[in-house]
Amino acid sequence: MHLNVFTQCSPSPQFKGLWRYPGDRTATGYRSLSHWTDIARRLEAACIDALFFADVHGVYDVYQGSWRPAVRHAVQIPSIDPALLLPALAAATENLGFAVTYSTTYHQPYECARLFTSLDHLTGGRVAWNIVTSYLRSATANGLGEYLDHDVRYDRADEYVAVVRALWERSWEDGAVVLDADADMFTDPDKVHQIDHKGEWFEVRGPHQCEPSPQRTPVLYQAGASPRGTAFAARHAEVVFLTMSDPAAGAPQVSGLREQVAAAGRDPAAVKVLQGGMVMVGATRAEAKEKARLYNELWSGEGQLAKWCGWMDVDLAACPDDTPVAEIAAEGSKSFVGFLRRLGPERTWTVGDVRYLVSRPRRPRREAPVTLYGTPSEVADRMEEWLEVAGVDGFNLIPCPPSAGVDDICDLLVPELQRRGLFRTSYAAEERTLRERYFGAGRSRCEVP
Ligand SMILES: Cc1cc2nc3c(=O)[nH]c(=O)nc-3n(C[C@H](O)[C@H](O)[C@H](O)COP(=O)(O)O)c2cc1C
């Protein structure tokens, strides 16, 4: 089983209002190195695959046409750039992987290639790139280019991935760096090539700025679940994150994705599928209940609305309650509409439903959609069900509360999974890169065609 822990360098990653959770360290720790090195060491002691950082550009200003609610409730603002943390986290650990979210819409591919090769060198081959197309229009107000419609962003991303992979994989041959002091030749120029890319979106000549890193191409993560996002994942991704409501409803989504991977000419087993969701674990039922009570008490409905409106690119405050969600023409993320359709296929979901779902605190329950909640044994039971019924390869755990939840994963949940033989008790010495951890020793290079 593969386990990632998902977070962000922000005071209240994912769950709005939870920065106030008593004793939680994220509210101020997010901007301190020791906070993150401490988390990285804990995750490594628990043999976790990777620490995965979200990232956005722009402010959530769609709800009520203002960024004030987002700023007030720390909706991914303030935040700092996670890529900068990686060398320090790599120095504090030996095996843990690191995934950084990086936008194909708001960066140039040449910069992206240089950044990820640098990170792969500095971490010794432990890096993944979470490929996102971004949804916040507000980024364009900061000189980061123009806002593109949802599917066009993915078209551009297709070309983007081709460019960066060409820089990573075709520009420098193996053995190009000869370090031949007698011949006064550091690099053999015959083994370094331009990529001469001229496409619809990009013109990149190359050569790549960096010599090849251990993985050359970082492990490619992707999480878009709209039809266009799924087609993109089937073509490019090695690890895909799905947010499915429950194991039985998720099974066809997982098999559908694997069918699309096969249709794209790839081995369906060459894509690892991870279910993502909140995990809240208590040593006892009473402890779990107390955490759930606090979660409800601290929940910020307004913060959550600000986040969802920005994510969907729809101001739910400005739409009449009875508007069917499927009829809203928005260019943000489209996966939520699909999520609702799968959650209640017979229902006409309206704006009022979404506003209620998003803003109301929902006390975590064992059977609640997406959530992993309860004692270690209850959560492990549910995870086993996900593995068996939905056919996922693992989980992208979103700890709740944000920092103390990491402790609960490491101290309570992982030992239970290890006791059941479901999770490794040590890292395999021969799997030196992050890609090898997913696909086996000797497979450090990206095999996506
Ligand atoms: C687990 C997970 C993590 C994500 N992390 C980010 C992120 O950090 N930044 C971002 O801009 N989008 C993020 N997204 C959004 C998606 O990757 C995707 O770009 C968005 O949902 C729009 O695509 P879609 O309509 O195909 O879903 C994440 C989604 C999931 C499920």
Coordinates of C-alpha atoms and ligand atoms in Angstrom, one line a residue:
M1 CA 0.0 0.0 0.0
H2 CA 1.2 3.5 -0.8
L3 CA 0.7 6.3 1.7
N4 CA 1.2 10.0 1.1
V5 CA 0.5 12.9 3.5
F6 CA -1.0 15.9 1.9
T7 CA -0.5 19.4 3.2
Q8 CA 0.3 23.0 2.3
C9 CA 2.7 25.7 3.6
S10 CA -0.3 27.6 4.9
P11 CA -1.9 28.0 8.4
S12 CA -5.0 26.0 7.7
P13 CA -4.4 23.5 4.9
Q14 CA -7.7 22.1 3.5
F15 CA -10.0 22.6 6.5
K16 CA -10.9 26.1 7.1
G17 CA -11.1 27.3 10.7
L18 CA -8.9 24.4 12.0
W19 CA -5.9 26.7 12.5
R20 CA -7.6 27.4 15.9
Y21 CA -7.4 23.8 16.9
P22 CA -5.9 23.7 20.5
G23 CA -2.2 22.9 20.5
D24 CA -2.0 22.5 16.7
R25 CA 1.3 23.8 15.4
T26 CA 0.5 24.7 11.8
A27 CA -0.9 28.2 12.2
T28 CA 2.6 29.6 12.8
G29 CA 4.7 26.6 12.1
Y30 CA 3.9 26.6 8.4
R31 CA 6.6 29.3 7.9
S32 CA 9.3 27.7 10.0
L33 CA 11.8 25.2 8.8
S34 CA 12.0 23.2 12.0
H35 CA 8.2 22.6 11.8
W36 CA 8.6 20.9 8.4
T37 CA 11.8 19.1 9.2
D38 CA 10.1 17.7 12.3
I39 CA 7.1 16.5 10.3
A40 CA 9.4 15.0 7.6
R41 CA 11.4 13.0 10.2
R42 CA 8.2 11.7 11.8
L43 CA 6.8 10.6 8.4
E44 CA 10.1 8.9 7.5
A45 CA 10.1 7.0 10.8
A46 CA 6.6 5.8 9.8
C47 CA 7.9 4.8 6.3
I48 CA 5.5 7.1 4.5
D49 CA 6.0 7.3 0.7
A50 CA 5.9 11.0 0.3
L51 CA 5.0 14.4 1.8
F52 CA 2.9 16.1 -0.8
F53 CA 2.5 19.9 -0.9
A54 CA -0.4 21.8 -2.5
D55 CA 0.3 25.2 -3.9
V56 CA -1.8 27.9 -5.6
H57 CA -1.2 31.2 -7.3
G58 CA -3.6 34.0 -6.7
V59 CA -6.2 34.7 -4.0
Y60 CA -9.7 33.3 -3.6
D61 CA -11.7 36.3 -4.6
V62 CA -14.8 34.7 -6.2
Y63 CA -17.1 34.4 -3.2
Q64 CA -18.9 37.7 -2.8
G65 CA -16.6 39.1 -5.4
S66 CA -14.0 39.9 -2.8
W67 CA -10.8 38.4 -1.3
R68 CA -11.6 39.6 2.2
P69 CA -13.3 36.4 3.4
A70 CA -10.4 34.3 2.1
V71 CA -7.8 36.5 3.8
R72 CA -9.7 36.6 7.0
H73 CA -10.0 32.8 7.2
A74 CA -6.5 32.0 5.8
V75 CA -7.9 30.2 2.7
Q76 CA -4.5 29.3 1.2
I77 CA -3.3 32.8 2.1
P78 CA -0.9 33.4 3.6
S79 CA 1.2 30.7 2.1
I80 CA 4.9 30.2 1.1
D81 CA 6.5 28.4 -1.7
P82 CA 6.9 24.7 -0.8
A83 CA 9.7 24.0 -3.4
L84 CA 12.1 26.0 -1.3
L85 CA 11.7 23.6 1.6
L86 CA 12.8 20.5 -0.2
P87 CA 16.6 20.7 0.2
A88 CA 16.2 21.2 3.9
L89 CA 13.7 18.3 4.2
A90 CA 16.0 16.1 2.1
A91 CA 18.9 16.9 4.4
A92 CA 16.8 15.8 7.4
T93 CA 15.8 12.5 5.9
E94 CA 17.1 9.7 3.7
N95 CA 14.1 8.0 2.2
L96 CA 11.0 10.1 2.4
G97 CA 9.7 11.4 -1.0
F98 CA 8.5 15.0 -1.7
A99 CA 5.8 16.1 -4.1
V100 CA 5.5 19.7 -5.1
T101 CA 2.5 21.2 -7.0
Y102 CA 3.5 23.3 -9.9
S103 CA 1.2 25.0 -12.4
T104 CA 1.4 24.4 -16.2
T105 CA -0.7 27.6 -16.7
Y106 CA 1.3 30.1 -14.6
H107 CA 4.9 29.0 -15.2
Q108 CA 7.1 28.5 -18.3
P109 CA 8.2 24.9 -19.0
Y110 CA 11.9 25.8 -19.2
E111 CA 11.7 27.1 -15.6
C112 CA 9.8 24.1 -14.5
A113 CA 12.4 21.7 -16.0
R114 CA 15.2 23.5 -14.3
L115 CA 13.5 23.6 -10.9
F116 CA 12.5 19.9 -10.8
T117 CA 15.9 18.7 -12.1
S118 CA 17.5 20.8 -9.4
L119 CA 15.2 19.4 -6.7
D120 CA 15.8 15.9 -8.0
H121 CA 19.5 16.3 -7.7
L122 CA 19.3 17.9 -4.2
T123 CA 17.0 15.2 -2.9
G124 CA 18.8 12.3 -4.5
G125 CA 15.9 11.4 -6.7
R126 CA 13.0 11.7 -4.3
V127 CA 10.8 14.2 -6.1
A128 CA 7.4 14.2 -7.7
W129 CA 5.6 16.9 -9.6
N130 CA 1.9 17.3 -9.0
I131 CA 0.8 18.7 -12.4
V132 CA -2.0 21.2 -12.0
T133 CA -3.6 23.5 -14.6
S134 CA -4.8 25.9 -11.9
Y135 CA -8.2 27.4 -11.5
L136 CA -7.8 30.8 -9.8
R137 CA -8.4 33.6 -12.3
S138 CA -6.9 36.1 -9.8
A139 CA -3.4 34.9 -10.7
T140 CA -3.6 36.7 -14.0
A141 CA -3.9 40.0 -12.1
N142 CA -0.2 39.5 -11.0
G143 CA 1.3 39.4 -14.5
L144 CA 1.2 35.6 -14.7
G145 CA -0.4 35.4 -18.1
E146 CA -4.0 35.2 -19.3
Y147 CA -6.8 33.1 -17.9
L148 CA -7.6 30.1 -20.1
D149 CA -10.8 28.1 -20.1
H150 CA -10.8 24.7 -18.4
D151 CA -10.2 22.4 -21.3
V152 CA -7.8 24.8 -23.1
R153 CA -5.7 24.8 -19.9
Y154 CA -5.4 21.0 -20.3
D155 CA -4.5 21.3 -24.1
R156 CA -1.7 23.7 -23.1
A157 CA -0.7 21.3 -20.3
D158 CA -0.4 18.4 -22.9
E159 CA 2.2 20.4 -24.8
Y160 CA 3.8 21.6 -21.6
V161 CA 4.5 18.1 -20.5
A162 CA 5.9 17.2 -23.9
V163 CA 8.3 20.1 -23.6
V164 CA 9.6 19.4 -20.1
R165 CA 9.9 15.7 -20.8
A166 CA 12.0 16.5 -23.9
L167 CA 14.3 18.7 -21.8
W168 CA 14.6 16.1 -19.1
E169 CA 14.9 13.0 -21.3
R170 CA 16.3 14.0 -24.7
S171 CA 18.6 16.9 -24.2
W172 CA 21.4 15.3 -22.3
E173 CA 22.5 11.8 -23.1
D174 CA 23.7 9.5 -20.4
G175 CA 27.4 9.9 -20.1
A176 CA 27.4 13.4 -21.5
V177 CA 29.3 14.7 -18.5
V178 CA 32.7 13.2 -18.9
L179 CA 34.8 15.2 -16.4
D180 CA 37.9 14.5 -18.6
A181 CA 40.6 16.7 -17.0
D182 CA 43.3 15.6 -19.4
A183 CA 41.3 16.5 -22.5
D184 CA 40.0 19.7 -20.7
M185 CA 36.4 18.6 -21.4
F186 CA 33.8 18.7 -18.7
T187 CA 30.8 17.8 -20.9
D188 CA 31.0 16.2 -24.3
P189 CA 29.0 18.7 -26.5
D190 CA 28.2 15.9 -29.0
K191 CA 26.0 14.3 -26.3
V192 CA 24.0 17.4 -25.5
H193 CA 21.1 18.4 -27.8
Q194 CA 18.7 21.2 -28.4
I195 CA 15.1 20.1 -28.3
D196 CA 13.9 22.6 -30.9
H197 CA 10.3 22.6 -29.8
K198 CA 7.9 24.8 -31.8
G199 CA 4.3 24.2 -30.9
E200 CA 1.0 26.0 -30.5
W201 CA 1.9 27.4 -27.0
F202 CA 5.7 27.1 -26.6
E203 CA 8.9 27.7 -28.5
V204 CA 11.8 26.1 -26.5
R205 CA 15.1 25.5 -28.2
G206 CA 17.2 24.1 -25.3
P207 CA 19.5 22.6 -24.4
H208 CA 18.3 21.9 -20.9
Q209 CA 20.2 23.9 -18.3
C210 CA 20.9 20.9 -16.0
E211 CA 22.7 17.6 -16.3
P212 CA 20.4 14.6 -15.7
S213 CA 19.3 13.9 -12.2
P214 CA 18.7 10.5 -10.7
Q215 CA 15.1 10.2 -12.0
R216 CA 15.6 12.6 -14.9
T217 CA 11.8 13.2 -14.9
P218 CA 10.2 13.6 -11.5
V219 CA 7.4 11.2 -10.6
L220 CA 4.3 12.6 -12.4
Y221 CA 1.3 13.1 -10.1
Q222 CA -2.1 14.3 -11.3
A223 CA -5.4 15.0 -9.6
G224 CA -7.9 16.4 -12.1
A225 CA -11.0 14.3 -12.2
S226 CA -13.1 16.1 -14.8
P227 CA -13.5 14.2 -18.2
R228 CA -10.7 16.3 -19.7
G229 CA -8.6 16.0 -16.5
T230 CA -9.0 12.2 -16.5
A231 CA -7.9 12.0 -20.2
F232 CA -4.9 14.0 -19.3
A233 CA -4.1 11.7 -16.3
A234 CA -4.5 8.6 -18.5
R235 CA -2.0 10.0 -20.9
H236 CA 0.7 11.4 -18.6
A237 CA 0.3 10.5 -14.9
E238 CA 2.1 7.8 -13.0
V239 CA 0.2 8.5 -9.7
V240 CA -3.4 9.7 -9.8
F241 CA -5.4 11.1 -6.9
L242 CA -9.1 10.5 -6.8
T243 CA -11.5 11.9 -4.2
M244 CA -14.3 9.3 -4.2
S245 CA -17.2 9.1 -1.9
D246 CA -17.1 5.4 -0.8
P247 CA -15.4 2.2 -2.0
A248 CA -18.4 0.7 -3.9
A249 CA -19.2 4.0 -5.7
G250 CA -15.4 4.4 -6.4
A251 CA -14.8 1.0 -8.0
P252 CA -16.2 2.0 -11.4
Q253 CA -14.2 5.3 -11.3
V254 CA -11.0 3.4 -10.7
S255 CA -11.6 0.8 -13.3
G256 CA -12.8 3.5 -15.8
L257 CA -9.5 5.3 -15.3
R258 CA -7.5 2.1 -15.8
E259 CA -9.5 1.5 -19.0
Q260 CA -8.6 5.0 -20.2
V261 CA -4.9 4.3 -19.4
A262 CA -5.0 1.2 -21.5
A263 CA -6.8 3.0 -24.3
A264 CA -3.9 5.5 -24.2
G265 CA -1.5 2.6 -25.0
R266 CA -0.2 2.2 -21.5
D267 CA -0.1 -0.6 -19.0
P268 CA -3.1 0.0 -16.6
A269 CA -1.0 -1.3 -13.7
A270 CA 1.6 1.4 -14.4
V271 CA -0.6 4.0 -12.8
K272 CA -1.0 4.0 -9.1
V273 CA -4.4 5.3 -7.9
L274 CA -4.6 6.9 -4.5
Q275 CA -7.8 7.8 -2.7
G276 CA -7.6 11.1 -1.0
G277 CA -9.5 12.4 2.0
M278 CA -9.4 13.6 5.5
V279 CA -8.1 11.3 8.2
M280 CA -9.0 11.8 11.8
V281 CA -7.9 9.1 14.2
G282 CA -8.3 8.9 18.0
A283 CA -6.7 6.3 20.2
T284 CA -10.1 5.5 21.6
R285 CA -13.7 6.2 20.4
A286 CA -14.0 8.9 23.0
E287 CA -10.8 10.6 21.7
A288 CA -12.0 10.4 18.2
K289 CA -15.4 11.8 19.2
E290 CA -13.7 14.7 21.0
K291 CA -11.7 15.6 17.9
A292 CA -14.8 15.5 15.8
R293 CA -16.6 17.8 18.3
L294 CA -13.8 20.3 18.1
Y295 CA -13.7 20.0 14.3
N296 CA -17.4 21.0 14.2
E297 CA -16.9 23.8 16.7
L298 CA -14.0 25.4 14.8
W299 CA -15.3 24.9 11.3
S300 CA -15.4 28.1 9.3
G301 CA -18.3 28.0 6.9
E302 CA -17.4 31.3 5.3
G303 CA -13.8 30.2 4.8
Q304 CA -15.0 27.0 3.2
L305 CA -17.4 28.8 0.9
A306 CA -14.6 31.2 -0.1
K307 CA -12.4 28.2 -1.0
W308 CA -15.1 26.3 -2.9
C309 CA -16.3 29.3 -4.9
G310 CA -12.7 30.0 -6.0
W311 CA -12.1 26.4 -6.8
M312 CA -15.3 26.2 -8.9
D313 CA -15.0 29.7 -10.2
V314 CA -18.6 30.4 -9.2
D315 CA -19.9 32.9 -6.7
L316 CA -22.4 30.7 -4.9
A317 CA -23.6 33.8 -3.0
A318 CA -24.8 35.4 -6.2
C319 CA -26.7 32.4 -7.7
P320 CA -30.3 31.6 -6.8
D321 CA -30.6 28.5 -4.6
D322 CA -32.6 26.5 -7.1
T323 CA -30.1 26.8 -9.9
P324 CA -29.0 23.3 -11.0
V325 CA -25.3 23.0 -10.5
A326 CA -24.9 21.1 -13.8
E327 CA -26.2 24.2 -15.6
I328 CA -23.6 26.6 -14.3
A329 CA -21.0 27.4 -16.9
A330 CA -17.9 27.9 -15.0
E331 CA -14.2 27.4 -15.9
G332 CA -12.8 26.5 -12.5
S333 CA -12.4 22.9 -11.4
K334 CA -15.1 20.6 -12.9
S335 CA -14.5 17.6 -10.7
F336 CA -17.0 18.5 -8.0
V337 CA -19.9 18.3 -10.4
G338 CA -18.9 14.8 -11.3
F339 CA -18.4 14.0 -7.6
L340 CA -22.0 15.1 -6.9
R341 CA -23.3 13.1 -9.8
R342 CA -21.7 10.0 -8.5
L343 CA -22.9 10.7 -4.9
G344 CA -26.5 11.0 -5.9
P345 CA -27.0 10.1 -9.5
E346 CA -30.8 10.5 -9.3
R347 CA -30.7 13.9 -7.8
T348 CA -30.7 17.3 -9.4
W349 CA -28.1 19.0 -7.3
T350 CA -28.7 22.7 -6.8
V351 CA -26.6 25.7 -5.7
G352 CA -28.5 25.6 -2.4
D353 CA -27.4 22.0 -1.9
V354 CA -23.8 22.9 -2.5
R355 CA -23.9 25.9 -0.3
Y356 CA -25.4 23.8 2.5
L357 CA -22.9 20.9 2.0
V358 CA -19.9 23.2 1.8
S359 CA -20.6 25.6 4.6
R360 CA -22.2 23.4 7.2
P361 CA -19.9 21.7 9.7
R362 CA -20.1 17.9 9.1
R363 CA -19.2 15.9 12.2
P364 CA -16.9 13.2 10.9
R365 CA -18.5 9.8 11.0
R366 CA -17.2 6.4 10.1
E367 CA -19.4 6.0 7.1
A368 CA -19.2 9.7 5.9
P369 CA -18.2 10.1 2.3
V370 CA -14.4 10.5 1.6
T371 CA -13.6 10.6 5.3
L372 CA -11.4 8.1 7.3
Y373 CA -12.5 8.5 10.8
G374 CA -12.4 6.6 14.1
T375 CA -10.0 4.4 16.1
P376 CA -6.9 3.0 14.4
S377 CA -8.6 -0.3 13.9
E378 CA -11.8 1.3 12.5
V379 CA -9.8 3.4 10.1
A380 CA -7.7 0.5 9.0
D381 CA -10.9 -1.6 8.4
R382 CA -12.2 1.1 6.1
M383 CA -8.9 1.4 4.3
E384 CA -8.9 -2.4 3.7
E385 CA -12.3 -2.0 2.2
W386 CA -11.1 0.7 -0.1
L387 CA -8.2 -1.5 -1.3
E388 CA -10.4 -4.5 -1.9
V389 CA -13.6 -3.0 -3.2
A390 CA -12.4 0.1 -5.1
G391 CA -9.1 -1.4 -6.2
V392 CA -7.0 1.6 -5.1
D393 CA -3.2 1.3 -4.6
G394 CA -3.1 3.5 -1.5
F395 CA -4.2 6.8 0.1
N396 CA -3.4 10.5 0.1
L397 CA -4.1 11.3 3.7
I398 CA -5.1 14.8 4.7
P399 CA -4.3 15.0 8.4
C400 CA -6.9 16.6 10.6
P401 CA -6.1 18.5 12.7
P402 CA -3.2 19.5 10.5
S403 CA -0.1 18.9 12.7
A404 CA -1.5 16.8 15.5
G405 CA -3.1 14.7 12.8
V406 CA 0.4 13.9 11.4
D407 CA 1.3 12.5 14.9
D408 CA -1.9 10.4 14.9
I409 CA -1.1 8.9 11.5
C410 CA 2.4 8.0 12.5
D411 CA 1.8 6.9 16.1
L412 CA -1.7 5.3 15.8
L413 CA -2.7 4.5 12.3
V414 CA 0.6 3.3 10.7
P415 CA 1.4 0.8 13.5
E416 CA -2.1 -0.7 13.1
L417 CA -1.6 -1.0 9.3
Q418 CA 1.8 -2.6 9.9
R419 CA 0.4 -5.0 12.4
R420 CA -2.0 -6.2 9.7
G421 CA 0.8 -6.6 7.2
L422 CA -0.7 -3.9 5.0
F423 CA 2.2 -1.4 5.1
R424 CA 6.0 -1.6 5.1
T425 CA 7.9 -1.6 8.3
S426 CA 11.1 -0.3 6.7
Y427 CA 12.0 1.2 3.3
A428 CA 13.5 -1.3 0.9
A429 CA 17.2 -0.5 0.6
E430 CA 17.3 -1.2 -3.2
E431 CA 14.5 1.3 -3.9
R432 CA 16.6 4.4 -3.8
T433 CA 14.4 6.8 -5.8
L434 CA 10.8 7.7 -5.3
R435 CA 9.8 6.2 -8.6
E436 CA 11.4 2.9 -7.5
R437 CA 9.2 2.9 -4.4
Y438 CA 6.1 3.0 -6.6
F439 CA 7.3 0.7 -9.5
G440 CA 10.1 -1.4 -8.1
A441 CA 13.9 -1.4 -7.9
G442 CA 15.7 -0.5 -11.1
R443 CA 12.8 1.6 -12.4
S444 CA 14.1 5.1 -11.7
R445 CA 13.2 6.5 -15.2
C446 CA 9.8 7.5 -16.4
E447 CA 8.3 4.9 -18.6
V448 CA 5.3 6.8 -19.8
P449 CA 5.4 6.8 -23.6
Ligands
LIG1 C1 -5.5 15.7 -4.0 C2 -5.6 16.9 -4.8 C3 -4.7 17.9 -4.8 C4 -4.7 19.1 -5.5 N1 -3.8 20.0 -5.4 C5 -3.9 21.2 -6.1 C6 -3.0 22.3 -5.8 O1 -2.2 22.2 -4.9 N2 -3.1 23.4 -6.6 C7 -4.0 23.5 -7.6 O2 -4.0 24.5 -8.3 N3 -4.9 22.5 -7.8 C8 -4.9 21.4 -7.1 N4 -5.8 20.4 -7.3 C9 -6.8 20.6 -8.3 C10 -6.7 19.7 -9.5 O3 -5.4 19.1 -9.7 C11 -7.2 20.2 -10.8 O4 -6.3 21.1 -11.4 C12 -8.5 20.8 -10.7 O5 -9.3 20.0 -9.9 C13 -9.1 21.2 -12.0 O6 -9.2 20.1 -12.8 P1 -10.5 19.2 -13.0 O7 -11.6 20.0 -13.4 O8 -10.1 18.2 -14.1 O9 -10.7 18.5 -11.7 C14 -5.8 19.2 -6.5 C15 -6.8 18.2 -6.5 C16 -6.7 17.1 -5.7 C17 -7.8 16.1 -5.8

